[in-house]
């Protein structure tokens, strides 16, 4: 049985096709989900892709969080459905309170697009088991509102509980506190990160490496072995 992974498209999504391709490259079946539909079509996992949902008006991810599909995503994520939020998807996850903290504009006030070096901090989530803790990878990054912020108590909890999933190395591209590039919820089924692993699954695109592919093979293995 082939694992089915849904990819939500919002008005302003940019990377839904790339994400569906990455899922297909990993060996799973991508399923298109429309933001107005509450039906998740019995998928086994969900990806909230990158882009500028609703033009990032008001605040990045703030409007998309109230799309009908998110009611179902929130309920099922709380029940254990694996959910990955990439860039704008990470912003939506924080707005939906599936992940703590929030995202602000880059500290240098400019859009940034670059290949970014990361360190894998947590290789035990549903989306990271094909990595090793401490592994250094290169993933494309492109954002305007990528600065992760949280109060000190939340930061302390994330660090103490090992819930920082990825950390920027060499250069903090947006001013994120503690160099945080991605985090996970306590259960490990919900992960959000700013860099774009879907752009690093084939050697001819992105960084010229396949460092992003393990996101999609990790969840595939988890679903097949569940």
Coordinates of C-alpha atoms in Angstrom, one line a residue:
X1 CA 0.0 0.0 0.0
X2 CA 1.4 3.4 -1.0
X3 CA 1.5 6.1 1.6
X4 CA -0.6 9.1 0.7
X5 CA 0.8 12.6 1.7
X6 CA -1.4 15.6 1.3
X7 CA -0.1 19.0 0.2
X8 CA -2.3 22.0 1.0
X9 CA -2.6 24.8 -1.6
X10 CA -3.6 28.2 -0.3
X11 CA -4.1 31.3 -2.4
X12 CA -0.4 32.5 -2.8
X13 CA 1.2 29.1 -2.3
X14 CA 4.3 28.8 -4.5
X15 CA 5.9 25.5 -3.7
X16 CA 3.0 23.1 -3.8
X17 CA 4.1 21.5 -7.1
X18 CA 7.7 21.2 -5.9
X19 CA 6.5 19.6 -2.7
X20 CA 4.3 17.1 -4.5
X21 CA 7.3 16.2 -6.8
X22 CA 9.5 15.7 -3.7
X23 CA 6.9 13.3 -2.2
X24 CA 6.8 11.4 -5.5
X25 CA 10.6 11.2 -5.7
X26 CA 10.6 9.7 -2.2
X27 CA 8.2 7.0 -3.3
X28 CA 4.9 8.2 -1.8
X29 CA 1.7 9.4 -3.5
X30 CA 1.1 13.2 -3.3
X31 CA -2.5 14.3 -2.8
X32 CA -3.6 17.8 -3.6
X33 CA -5.6 19.4 -0.9
X34 CA -7.5 22.7 -1.4
X35 CA -7.6 25.3 1.4
X36 CA -11.4 25.6 1.2
X37 CA -12.1 21.9 1.7
X38 CA -12.2 20.3 5.2
X39 CA -11.8 16.8 3.7
X40 CA -8.2 15.6 3.9
X41 CA -9.0 12.7 1.5
X42 CA -7.8 10.1 4.0
X43 CA -4.2 11.1 3.7
X44 CA -1.6 9.6 6.0
X45 CA 0.3 12.9 6.5
X46 CA 0.1 16.6 5.5
X47 CA 2.5 19.2 4.3
X48 CA 1.8 22.9 4.5
X49 CA 4.1 24.2 1.7
X50 CA 6.0 27.4 1.2
X51 CA 4.8 30.6 -0.4
X52 CA 2.9 33.8 0.6
X53 CA -0.6 32.6 1.6
X54 CA -3.1 35.4 1.1
X55 CA -0.1 37.6 0.1
X56 CA 1.1 37.5 3.7
X57 CA -1.3 40.4 4.3
X58 CA -2.0 41.2 8.0
X59 CA 0.8 38.8 9.1
X60 CA 2.5 35.8 7.5
X61 CA 0.2 32.8 7.9
X62 CA -2.3 34.6 10.0
X63 CA -5.2 34.4 7.5
X64 CA -4.4 30.9 6.2
X65 CA -4.7 29.6 9.7
X66 CA -8.4 30.3 9.4
X67 CA -8.9 28.4 6.1
X68 CA -11.5 25.6 6.4
X69 CA -8.8 22.9 5.8
X70 CA -6.9 24.0 8.9
X71 CA -9.8 23.1 11.2
X72 CA -9.3 19.5 10.2
X73 CA -5.5 19.7 10.1
X74 CA -5.4 21.1 13.6
X75 CA -7.8 18.4 15.0
X76 CA -6.0 15.5 13.3
X77 CA -2.5 16.8 14.2
X78 CA -3.5 16.9 17.8
X79 CA -4.6 13.3 17.4
X80 CA -1.3 12.3 15.9
X81 CA -1.4 13.0 12.2
X82 CA 2.1 13.8 10.9
X83 CA 2.3 17.4 9.7
X84 CA 5.2 19.3 8.1
X85 CA 5.2 23.0 7.7
X86 CA 7.8 24.5 5.3
X87 CA 8.5 28.2 5.4
X88 CA 5.0 29.8 5.1
X89 CA 3.7 26.4 6.4
X90 CA 5.9 26.9 9.5
X91 CA 4.4 30.3 9.9
X92 CA 0.9 28.9 9.7
X93 CA 1.7 26.2 12.3
X94 CA 2.7 28.8 14.8
X95 CA -0.4 30.9 14.0
X96 CA -2.5 27.8 14.5
X97 CA -0.7 27.1 17.9
X98 CA 0.4 23.7 16.7
X99 CA 3.9 24.9 17.3
X100 CA 5.0 27.5 19.9
X101 CA 6.4 30.9 19.2
X102 CA 6.0 33.1 16.1
X103 CA 7.7 34.4 13.0
X104 CA 8.6 38.1 12.4
X105 CA 10.3 39.9 9.6
X106 CA 13.9 39.2 9.0
X107 CA 16.1 41.4 11.2
X108 CA 17.8 43.0 8.1
X109 CA 14.4 43.8 6.6
X110 CA 15.2 42.2 3.3
X111 CA 14.0 39.1 1.5
X112 CA 16.8 36.5 1.5
X113 CA 17.5 33.6 -0.9
X114 CA 20.5 31.4 -0.4
X115 CA 21.8 27.9 0.2
X116 CA 21.8 27.5 4.0
X117 CA 23.9 25.2 6.2
X118 CA 21.9 23.5 9.0
X119 CA 22.6 21.1 11.9
X120 CA 20.1 18.4 12.6
X121 CA 19.4 18.7 16.3
X122 CA 16.5 16.1 16.6
X123 CA 16.5 13.0 14.5
X124 CA 13.6 11.3 16.3
X125 CA 10.6 13.1 14.8
X126 CA 8.3 11.6 12.2
X127 CA 10.0 13.7 9.6
X128 CA 13.7 13.4 10.6
X129 CA 14.5 9.8 11.3
X130 CA 16.6 9.4 8.2
X131 CA 19.0 12.0 9.5
X132 CA 21.4 11.6 12.3
X133 CA 21.6 14.1 15.3
X134 CA 24.5 16.4 14.7
X135 CA 24.5 15.9 10.9
X136 CA 25.2 19.0 8.9
X137 CA 23.1 19.5 5.7
X138 CA 22.6 22.2 3.1
X139 CA 19.0 23.3 2.3
X140 CA 17.8 26.2 0.1
X141 CA 16.3 29.1 2.1
X142 CA 14.0 31.9 0.8
X143 CA 12.0 34.1 3.1
X144 CA 11.0 37.6 4.2
X145 CA 9.4 36.7 7.5
X146 CA 11.7 34.0 8.8
X147 CA 12.8 35.3 12.2
X148 CA 11.7 32.8 14.8
X149 CA 10.9 34.4 18.2
X150 CA 9.5 33.2 21.5
X151 CA 9.5 34.2 25.1
X152 CA 12.4 33.0 27.2
X153 CA 10.3 30.3 29.0
X154 CA 9.3 28.8 25.6
X155 CA 12.9 28.9 24.4
X156 CA 14.1 27.2 27.5
X157 CA 11.5 24.5 27.2
X158 CA 12.3 23.9 23.5
X159 CA 16.0 23.5 24.4
X160 CA 15.5 21.4 27.5
X161 CA 13.1 19.0 25.8
X162 CA 15.2 18.6 22.6
X163 CA 12.5 20.2 20.5
X164 CA 14.8 22.4 18.4
X165 CA 14.8 20.2 15.2
X166 CA 17.3 22.3 13.1
X167 CA 19.7 25.1 13.8
X168 CA 21.4 27.5 11.4
X169 CA 25.1 27.1 11.1
X170 CA 27.7 29.6 10.0
X171 CA 25.3 32.4 9.4
X172 CA 22.0 33.3 11.0
X173 CA 20.0 34.5 7.9
X174 CA 17.1 36.2 9.6
X175 CA 17.9 36.8 13.3
X176 CA 16.0 33.8 14.6
X177 CA 16.6 33.4 18.4
X178 CA 19.0 30.7 19.4
X179 CA 19.7 30.2 15.6
X180 CA 16.5 28.2 15.4
X181 CA 15.7 27.0 11.9
X182 CA 13.0 24.5 12.8
X183 CA 11.2 23.0 15.8
X184 CA 8.9 20.1 16.7
X185 CA 6.0 19.6 19.0
X186 CA 6.4 17.4 22.1
X187 CA 4.9 14.4 20.3
X188 CA 7.2 14.7 17.3
X189 CA 4.5 14.4 14.7
X190 CA 4.4 18.2 13.9
X191 CA 7.6 19.8 12.5
X192 CA 8.1 23.3 11.1
X193 CA 11.2 24.8 9.5
X194 CA 12.0 27.8 7.3
X195 CA 14.4 26.3 4.7
X196 CA 12.9 24.3 1.8
X197 CA 13.8 20.6 1.7
X198 CA 11.6 20.1 -1.3
X199 CA 14.1 22.1 -3.4
X200 CA 16.9 19.6 -2.4
X201 CA 15.7 16.2 -3.5
X202 CA 17.5 15.9 -6.8
X203 CA 21.1 16.6 -7.7
X204 CA 20.2 18.8 -10.7
X205 CA 18.3 21.4 -8.7
X206 CA 18.6 23.5 -5.6
X207 CA 21.9 23.0 -3.8
X208 CA 23.0 20.2 -6.2
X209 CA 22.6 17.8 -3.3
X210 CA 19.8 15.7 -2.0
X211 CA 19.9 16.8 1.6
X212 CA 16.2 17.5 1.7
X213 CA 15.1 14.1 0.6
X214 CA 15.3 12.4 4.0
X215 CA 12.3 14.6 5.2
X216 CA 10.1 12.7 2.8
X217 CA 11.8 9.2 3.1
X218 CA 11.6 9.6 6.9
X219 CA 7.8 10.0 6.9
X220 CA 7.4 7.3 4.3
X221 CA 9.2 4.8 6.4
X222 CA 7.2 5.8 9.5
X223 CA 4.0 5.3 7.7
X224 CA 4.9 2.0 6.0
X225 CA 6.2 0.6 9.4
X226 CA 3.3 1.9 11.4

